[in-house]
Amino acid sequence: SQTIHQWPATLVQPVGSPLSLECTVEGTSNPNLYWYRQAAGRGLQLLFYSVGIGQISSEVPQNLSASRPQDRQFILSSKKLLLSDSGFYLCAWSVFGTREQFFGPGTRLTVL
Amino acid sequence: TQLLEQSPQFLSIQEGENLTVYCNSSSVFSSLQWYRQEPGEGPVLLVTVVTGGEVKKLKRLTFQFGDARKDSSLHITAAQPGDTGLYLCAGGGSNYKLTFGKGTLLTVNP
């Protein structure tokens, strides 16, 4: 069966510090991968998605970047965090060519 | 830009009551999914509907996709405290991305 992991689960970082969040998927090959941000426990905002290694599409201009160094690894990064980067970050995967997405447990990021 | 509006935003009911939440758009979607999310966790997929007029049942939950594939509803019969959570609908278009509504936060009181 497929599983998706995210770490860390929680993170408190000062303004101006770098960020690296990691997401890995097991039990499937060539998945589509997604990064979302959720504010205040409400709707999900798509940040990035990837249909293959090295292929990243950005949905919202911002302080963040994403990379996919391996087939089942997706990384969300920032060089300098802003207060507005605080939120709940979710990684998701889907079978290539389908629309059903399966979410990881999330990372709660607080920027102080 | 495709938008999905969910209503109501908040719903608090007593155990045993029935309820319906709605997901509406002016855009046509090729598929629509419902997720439930508990605090501090990722959303969990409940169902996918793809055909206009389609009805799917999952125990006490009934999902319907509108005939024109622009709207959907979720009906819960005899709600239980375990049904408490944020219910999100998401519409799929011509690519692999989903458009999410802002959700309905349901509280079922014992």
PDB file of C-alpha atoms in Angstrom:
ATOM      1  CA  SER A   1       0.000   0.000   0.000  1.00  0.00           C
ATOM      2  CA  GLN A   2       1.040   3.587  -0.528  1.00  0.00           C
ATOM      3  CA  THR A   3       2.116   5.882   2.286  1.00  0.00           C
ATOM      4  CA  ILE A   4       3.183   9.503   2.388  1.00  0.00           C
ATOM      5  CA  HIS A   5       5.481  11.004   4.977  1.00  0.00           C
ATOM      6  CA  GLN A   6       6.190  14.606   5.911  1.00  0.00           C
ATOM      7  CA  TRP A   7       8.707  15.986   8.323  1.00  0.00           C
ATOM      8  CA  PRO A   8       9.106  17.695  10.541  1.00  0.00           C
ATOM      9  CA  ALA A   9       5.626  17.616  12.062  1.00  0.00           C
ATOM     10  CA  THR A  10       6.072  21.018  13.693  1.00  0.00           C
ATOM     11  CA  LEU A  11       8.632  23.747  13.228  1.00  0.00           C
ATOM     12  CA  VAL A  12       9.238  27.124  14.851  1.00  0.00           C
ATOM     13  CA  GLN A  13      11.634  29.352  12.959  1.00  0.00           C
ATOM     14  CA  PRO A  14      12.750  32.986  13.285  1.00  0.00           C
ATOM     15  CA  VAL A  15      12.076  35.504  10.540  1.00  0.00           C
ATOM     16  CA  GLY A  16      14.870  35.491   7.981  1.00  0.00           C
ATOM     17  CA  SER A  17      15.937  31.892   8.587  1.00  0.00           C
ATOM     18  CA  PRO A  18      15.945  29.208   5.845  1.00  0.00           C
ATOM     19  CA  LEU A  19      13.359  26.485   5.497  1.00  0.00           C
ATOM     20  CA  SER A  20      13.370  22.925   4.218  1.00  0.00           C
ATOM     21  CA  LEU A  21      10.312  20.677   4.436  1.00  0.00           C
ATOM     22  CA  GLU A  22      10.475  17.182   3.048  1.00  0.00           C
ATOM     23  CA  CYS A  23       7.833  14.866   1.668  1.00  0.00           C
ATOM     24  CA  THR A  24       8.333  11.288   0.529  1.00  0.00           C
ATOM     25  CA  VAL A  25       5.934   8.760  -0.942  1.00  0.00           C
ATOM     26  CA  GLU A  26       6.268   4.990  -0.714  1.00  0.00           C
ATOM     27  CA  GLY A  27       4.600   2.216  -2.661  1.00  0.00           C
ATOM     28  CA  THR A  28       4.085   3.963  -5.982  1.00  0.00           C
ATOM     29  CA  SER A  29       6.124   5.170  -8.930  1.00  0.00           C
ATOM     30  CA  ASN A  30       6.025   8.381 -10.950  1.00  0.00           C
ATOM     31  CA  PRO A  31       3.383  10.081  -8.831  1.00  0.00           C
ATOM     32  CA  ASN A  32       2.195  13.637  -9.276  1.00  0.00           C
ATOM     33  CA  LEU A  33       3.266  15.583  -6.190  1.00  0.00           C
ATOM     34  CA  TYR A  34       1.765  18.714  -4.680  1.00  0.00           C
ATOM     35  CA  TRP A  35       2.514  21.261  -1.948  1.00  0.00           C
ATOM     36  CA  TYR A  36      -0.376  23.141  -0.358  1.00  0.00           C
ATOM     37  CA  ARG A  37      -0.633  25.728   2.394  1.00  0.00           C
ATOM     38  CA  GLN A  38      -3.660  25.878   4.642  1.00  0.00           C
ATOM     39  CA  ALA A  39      -4.364  28.974   6.709  1.00  0.00           C
ATOM     40  CA  ALA A  40      -6.485  28.934   9.842  1.00  0.00           C
ATOM     41  CA  GLY A  41      -7.773  25.390   9.230  1.00  0.00           C
ATOM     42  CA  ARG A  42      -9.688  26.379   6.119  1.00  0.00           C
ATOM     43  CA  GLY A  43      -9.221  26.032   2.356  1.00  0.00           C
ATOM     44  CA  LEU A  44      -6.084  24.739   0.698  1.00  0.00           C
ATOM     45  CA  GLN A  45      -3.933  26.938  -1.495  1.00  0.00           C
ATOM     46  CA  LEU A  46      -1.887  25.070  -4.104  1.00  0.00           C
ATOM     47  CA  LEU A  47       1.719  26.258  -4.028  1.00  0.00           C
ATOM     48  CA  PHE A  48       3.584  23.879  -6.351  1.00  0.00           C
ATOM     49  CA  TYR A  49       2.999  20.690  -8.261  1.00  0.00           C
ATOM     50  CA  SER A  50       5.265  18.294 -10.090  1.00  0.00           C
ATOM     51  CA  VAL A  51       4.605  15.646 -12.722  1.00  0.00           C
ATOM     52  CA  GLY A  52       8.161  14.296 -12.763  1.00  0.00           C
ATOM     53  CA  ILE A  53      11.737  14.614 -11.513  1.00  0.00           C
ATOM     54  CA  GLY A  54      12.961  18.162 -11.904  1.00  0.00           C
ATOM     55  CA  GLN A  55       9.610  19.373 -13.236  1.00  0.00           C
ATOM     56  CA  ILE A  56       8.074  22.013 -10.960  1.00  0.00           C
ATOM     57  CA  SER A  57       5.117  24.291 -11.634  1.00  0.00           C
ATOM     58  CA  SER A  58       4.570  27.267  -9.371  1.00  0.00           C
ATOM     59  CA  GLU A  59       1.060  28.439  -8.729  1.00  0.00           C
ATOM     60  CA  VAL A  60       1.594  31.510  -6.577  1.00  0.00           C
ATOM     61  CA  PRO A  61       4.537  33.952  -6.721  1.00  0.00           C
ATOM     62  CA  GLN A  62       6.029  33.973  -3.266  1.00  0.00           C
ATOM     63  CA  ASN A  63       8.962  33.491  -0.988  1.00  0.00           C
ATOM     64  CA  LEU A  64       9.026  29.717  -1.424  1.00  0.00           C
ATOM     65  CA  SER A  65      10.503  27.256  -3.913  1.00  0.00           C
ATOM     66  CA  ALA A  66      10.137  23.536  -4.516  1.00  0.00           C
ATOM     67  CA  SER A  67      12.361  20.798  -5.865  1.00  0.00           C
ATOM     68  CA  ARG A  68      11.944  17.159  -6.809  1.00  0.00           C
ATOM     69  CA  PRO A  69      15.383  15.546  -6.705  1.00  0.00           C
ATOM     70  CA  GLN A  70      14.022  11.976  -6.795  1.00  0.00           C
ATOM     71  CA  ASP A  71      10.869  10.362  -8.141  1.00  0.00           C
ATOM     72  CA  ARG A  72       9.160  10.111  -4.767  1.00  0.00           C
ATOM     73  CA  GLN A  73      10.724  13.044  -2.929  1.00  0.00           C
ATOM     74  CA  PHE A  74       9.381  16.578  -2.888  1.00  0.00           C
ATOM     75  CA  ILE A  75      11.032  19.420  -0.990  1.00  0.00           C
ATOM     76  CA  LEU A  76       9.681  22.850  -0.079  1.00  0.00           C
ATOM     77  CA  SER A  77      12.282  25.514   0.649  1.00  0.00           C
ATOM     78  CA  SER A  78      12.818  29.129   1.457  1.00  0.00           C
ATOM     79  CA  LYS A  79      16.024  31.138   1.756  1.00  0.00           C
ATOM     80  CA  LYS A  80      14.528  33.689   4.168  1.00  0.00           C
ATOM     81  CA  LEU A  81      11.255  33.110   5.982  1.00  0.00           C
ATOM     82  CA  LEU A  82       8.653  35.835   6.434  1.00  0.00           C
ATOM     83  CA  LEU A  83       6.021  36.081   9.141  1.00  0.00           C
ATOM     84  CA  SER A  84       3.388  35.471   6.467  1.00  0.00           C
ATOM     85  CA  ASP A  85       4.919  32.051   5.709  1.00  0.00           C
ATOM     86  CA  SER A  86       3.390  30.656   8.897  1.00  0.00           C
ATOM     87  CA  GLY A  87       0.760  28.019   8.274  1.00  0.00           C
ATOM     88  CA  PHE A  88      -0.004  24.346   7.872  1.00  0.00           C
ATOM     89  CA  TYR A  89       1.860  22.828   4.919  1.00  0.00           C
ATOM     90  CA  LEU A  90       0.474  19.749   3.262  1.00  0.00           C
ATOM     91  CA  CYS A  91       2.066  17.457   0.726  1.00  0.00           C
ATOM     92  CA  ALA A  92      -0.111  15.285  -1.487  1.00  0.00           C
ATOM     93  CA  TRP A  93       0.349  12.715  -4.223  1.00  0.00           C
ATOM     94  CA  SER A  94      -1.799  11.309  -6.982  1.00  0.00           C
ATOM     95  CA  VAL A  95      -1.409   8.523  -9.489  1.00  0.00           C
ATOM     96  CA  PHE A  96      -0.007  10.023 -12.669  1.00  0.00           C
ATOM     97  CA  GLY A  97      -2.921  10.996 -14.903  1.00  0.00           C
ATOM     98  CA  THR A  98      -5.609  10.916 -12.196  1.00  0.00           C
ATOM     99  CA  ARG A  99      -7.093  13.584  -9.964  1.00  0.00           C
ATOM    100  CA  GLU A 100      -7.638  11.837  -6.625  1.00  0.00           C
ATOM    101  CA  GLN A 101      -5.076  13.249  -4.233  1.00  0.00           C
ATOM    102  CA  PHE A 102      -3.840  11.668  -1.016  1.00  0.00           C
ATOM    103  CA  PHE A 103      -2.442  13.871   1.692  1.00  0.00           C
ATOM    104  CA  GLY A 104       0.371  13.579   4.178  1.00  0.00           C
ATOM    105  CA  PRO A 105       0.029  14.455   7.876  1.00  0.00           C
ATOM    106  CA  GLY A 106       1.215  18.041   7.392  1.00  0.00           C
ATOM    107  CA  THR A 107       3.824  20.335   8.916  1.00  0.00           C
ATOM    108  CA  ARG A 108       2.803  23.160  11.229  1.00  0.00           C
ATOM    109  CA  LEU A 109       5.212  26.057  10.604  1.00  0.00           C
ATOM    110  CA  THR A 110       5.343  29.053  12.923  1.00  0.00           C
ATOM    111  CA  VAL A 111       7.567  31.965  11.976  1.00  0.00           C
ATOM    112  CA  LEU A 112       8.345  34.324  14.854  1.00  0.00           C
TER     113      LEU A 112
ATOM    114  CA  THR B   1     -10.415  31.098 -12.368  1.00  0.00           C
ATOM    115  CA  GLN B   2     -12.602  28.292 -11.066  1.00  0.00           C
ATOM    116  CA  LEU B   3     -14.075  28.865  -7.602  1.00  0.00           C
ATOM    117  CA  LEU B   4     -15.938  26.527  -5.286  1.00  0.00           C
ATOM    118  CA  GLU B   5     -18.160  27.963  -2.578  1.00  0.00           C
ATOM    119  CA  GLN B   6     -19.124  25.816   0.364  1.00  0.00           C
ATOM    120  CA  SER B   7     -22.043  26.424   2.664  1.00  0.00           C
ATOM    121  CA  PRO B   8     -22.586  26.716   5.474  1.00  0.00           C
ATOM    122  CA  GLN B   9     -19.133  27.684   6.693  1.00  0.00           C
ATOM    123  CA  PHE B  10     -19.923  26.458  10.209  1.00  0.00           C
ATOM    124  CA  LEU B  11     -22.496  23.957  11.422  1.00  0.00           C
ATOM    125  CA  SER B  12     -23.104  22.801  14.984  1.00  0.00           C
ATOM    126  CA  ILE B  13     -25.711  20.115  15.559  1.00  0.00           C
ATOM    127  CA  GLN B  14     -26.755  17.507  18.111  1.00  0.00           C
ATOM    128  CA  GLU B  15     -25.997  13.830  17.771  1.00  0.00           C
ATOM    129  CA  GLY B  16     -28.702  12.050  15.785  1.00  0.00           C
ATOM    130  CA  GLU B  17     -29.644  15.002  13.588  1.00  0.00           C
ATOM    131  CA  ASN B  18     -29.423  14.991   9.800  1.00  0.00           C
ATOM    132  CA  LEU B  19     -27.530  17.631   7.836  1.00  0.00           C
ATOM    133  CA  THR B  20     -26.628  18.666   4.318  1.00  0.00           C
ATOM    134  CA  VAL B  21     -23.663  20.745   3.194  1.00  0.00           C
ATOM    135  CA  TYR B  22     -23.254  22.237  -0.223  1.00  0.00           C
ATOM    136  CA  CYS B  23     -20.507  22.918  -2.722  1.00  0.00           C
ATOM    137  CA  ASN B  24     -21.355  25.270  -5.602  1.00  0.00           C
ATOM    138  CA  SER B  25     -19.593  26.758  -8.586  1.00  0.00           C
ATOM    139  CA  SER B  26     -20.340  28.569 -11.810  1.00  0.00           C
ATOM    140  CA  SER B  27     -17.764  26.344 -13.531  1.00  0.00           C
ATOM    141  CA  VAL B  28     -18.107  22.803 -14.810  1.00  0.00           C
ATOM    142  CA  PHE B  29     -15.823  20.216 -13.241  1.00  0.00           C
ATOM    143  CA  SER B  30     -14.818  16.862 -14.696  1.00  0.00           C
ATOM    144  CA  SER B  31     -14.788  15.352 -11.217  1.00  0.00           C
ATOM    145  CA  LEU B  32     -15.540  16.374  -7.675  1.00  0.00           C
ATOM    146  CA  GLN B  33     -14.111  15.016  -4.478  1.00  0.00           C
ATOM    147  CA  TRP B  34     -15.053  15.311  -0.823  1.00  0.00           C
ATOM    148  CA  TYR B  35     -12.481  15.188   1.940  1.00  0.00           C
ATOM    149  CA  ARG B  36     -12.749  15.233   5.728  1.00  0.00           C
ATOM    150  CA  GLN B  37     -10.008  16.774   7.800  1.00  0.00           C
ATOM    151  CA  GLU B  38      -9.500  16.545  11.549  1.00  0.00           C
ATOM    152  CA  PRO B  39      -7.516  19.186  13.461  1.00  0.00           C
ATOM    153  CA  GLY B  40      -3.781  18.929  12.917  1.00  0.00           C
ATOM    154  CA  GLU B  41      -4.066  16.205  10.283  1.00  0.00           C
ATOM    155  CA  GLY B  42      -4.151  16.015   6.515  1.00  0.00           C
ATOM    156  CA  PRO B  43      -7.452  15.721   4.614  1.00  0.00           C
ATOM    157  CA  VAL B  44      -8.723  12.198   3.977  1.00  0.00           C
ATOM    158  CA  LEU B  45     -10.479  11.414   0.712  1.00  0.00           C
ATOM    159  CA  LEU B  46     -14.085  10.278   1.212  1.00  0.00           C
ATOM    160  CA  VAL B  47     -15.430   9.977  -2.320  1.00  0.00           C
ATOM    161  CA  THR B  48     -14.998  10.973  -5.954  1.00  0.00           C
ATOM    162  CA  VAL B  49     -17.953  11.627  -8.266  1.00  0.00           C
ATOM    163  CA  VAL B  50     -17.483  12.037 -12.001  1.00  0.00           C
ATOM    164  CA  THR B  51     -20.872  11.723 -13.725  1.00  0.00           C
ATOM    165  CA  GLY B  52     -23.584  14.397 -13.663  1.00  0.00           C
ATOM    166  CA  GLY B  53     -26.404  13.263 -11.360  1.00  0.00           C
ATOM    167  CA  GLU B  54     -24.257  10.588  -9.754  1.00  0.00           C
ATOM    168  CA  VAL B  55     -25.105   9.555  -6.195  1.00  0.00           C
ATOM    169  CA  LYS B  56     -22.708   7.644  -3.964  1.00  0.00           C
ATOM    170  CA  LYS B  57     -23.304   6.358  -0.463  1.00  0.00           C
ATOM    171  CA  LEU B  58     -20.709   5.717   2.198  1.00  0.00           C
ATOM    172  CA  LYS B  59     -22.483   4.309   5.264  1.00  0.00           C
ATOM    173  CA  ARG B  60     -24.464   7.287   6.624  1.00  0.00           C
ATOM    174  CA  LEU B  61     -22.994   9.747   4.108  1.00  0.00           C
ATOM    175  CA  THR B  62     -24.676  10.393   0.747  1.00  0.00           C
ATOM    176  CA  PHE B  63     -22.865  12.376  -1.942  1.00  0.00           C
ATOM    177  CA  GLN B  64     -24.491  13.801  -5.046  1.00  0.00           C
ATOM    178  CA  PHE B  65     -22.982  15.453  -8.107  1.00  0.00           C
ATOM    179  CA  GLY B  66     -25.229  17.974  -9.843  1.00  0.00           C
ATOM    180  CA  ASP B  67     -26.587  17.168 -13.291  1.00  0.00           C
ATOM    181  CA  ALA B  68     -24.555  20.007 -14.825  1.00  0.00           C
ATOM    182  CA  ARG B  69     -21.423  19.006 -12.846  1.00  0.00           C
ATOM    183  CA  LYS B  70     -21.236  22.463 -11.252  1.00  0.00           C
ATOM    184  CA  ASP B  71     -22.340  21.579  -7.735  1.00  0.00           C
ATOM    185  CA  SER B  72     -22.413  18.815  -5.170  1.00  0.00           C
ATOM    186  CA  SER B  73     -23.970  18.031  -1.825  1.00  0.00           C
ATOM    187  CA  LEU B  74     -23.088  15.874   1.131  1.00  0.00           C
ATOM    188  CA  HIS B  75     -25.884  14.574   3.346  1.00  0.00           C
ATOM    189  CA  ILE B  76     -25.200  12.927   6.683  1.00  0.00           C
ATOM    190  CA  THR B  77     -27.912  10.893   8.373  1.00  0.00           C
ATOM    191  CA  ALA B  78     -28.020  10.521  12.140  1.00  0.00           C
ATOM    192  CA  ALA B  79     -24.801  12.436  12.724  1.00  0.00           C
ATOM    193  CA  GLN B  80     -22.387  11.156  15.358  1.00  0.00           C
ATOM    194  CA  PRO B  81     -19.610  12.959  17.267  1.00  0.00           C
ATOM    195  CA  GLY B  82     -17.100  11.049  15.133  1.00  0.00           C
ATOM    196  CA  ASP B  83     -18.386  12.943  12.087  1.00  0.00           C
ATOM    197  CA  THR B  84     -16.952  16.170  13.514  1.00  0.00           C
ATOM    198  CA  GLY B  85     -14.399  17.763  11.218  1.00  0.00           C
ATOM    199  CA  LEU B  86     -13.757  20.087   8.294  1.00  0.00           C
ATOM    200  CA  TYR B  87     -15.451  18.897   5.118  1.00  0.00           C
ATOM    201  CA  LEU B  88     -13.741  20.079   1.947  1.00  0.00           C
ATOM    202  CA  CYS B  89     -14.925  19.730  -1.610  1.00  0.00           C
ATOM    203  CA  ALA B  90     -12.482  19.850  -4.506  1.00  0.00           C
ATOM    204  CA  GLY B  91     -13.151  20.100  -8.211  1.00  0.00           C
ATOM    205  CA  GLY B  92     -10.971  18.636 -10.935  1.00  0.00           C
ATOM    206  CA  GLY B  93     -10.568  20.306 -14.297  1.00  0.00           C
ATOM    207  CA  SER B  94      -8.705  19.553 -17.484  1.00  0.00           C
ATOM    208  CA  ASN B  95      -5.328  19.209 -15.793  1.00  0.00           C
ATOM    209  CA  TYR B  96      -4.137  17.427 -12.690  1.00  0.00           C
ATOM    210  CA  LYS B  97      -4.878  20.249 -10.306  1.00  0.00           C
ATOM    211  CA  LEU B  98      -7.771  20.493  -7.875  1.00  0.00           C
ATOM    212  CA  THR B  99      -9.681  23.597  -6.843  1.00  0.00           C
ATOM    213  CA  PHE B 100     -10.637  23.435  -3.172  1.00  0.00           C
ATOM    214  CA  GLY B 101     -13.511  25.136  -1.402  1.00  0.00           C
ATOM    215  CA  LYS B 102     -12.913  26.764   1.986  1.00  0.00           C
ATOM    216  CA  GLY B 103     -14.756  23.994   3.771  1.00  0.00           C
ATOM    217  CA  THR B 104     -17.632  23.448   6.181  1.00  0.00           C
ATOM    218  CA  LEU B 105     -16.603  23.033   9.801  1.00  0.00           C
ATOM    219  CA  LEU B 106     -19.008  20.532  11.351  1.00  0.00           C
ATOM    220  CA  THR B 107     -19.367  19.976  15.079  1.00  0.00           C
ATOM    221  CA  VAL B 108     -21.597  17.168  16.311  1.00  0.00           C
ATOM    222  CA  ASN B 109     -22.357  17.510  19.991  1.00  0.00           C
ATOM    223  CA  PRO B 110     -23.078  14.402  22.085  1.00  0.00           C
TER     224      PRO B 110
END
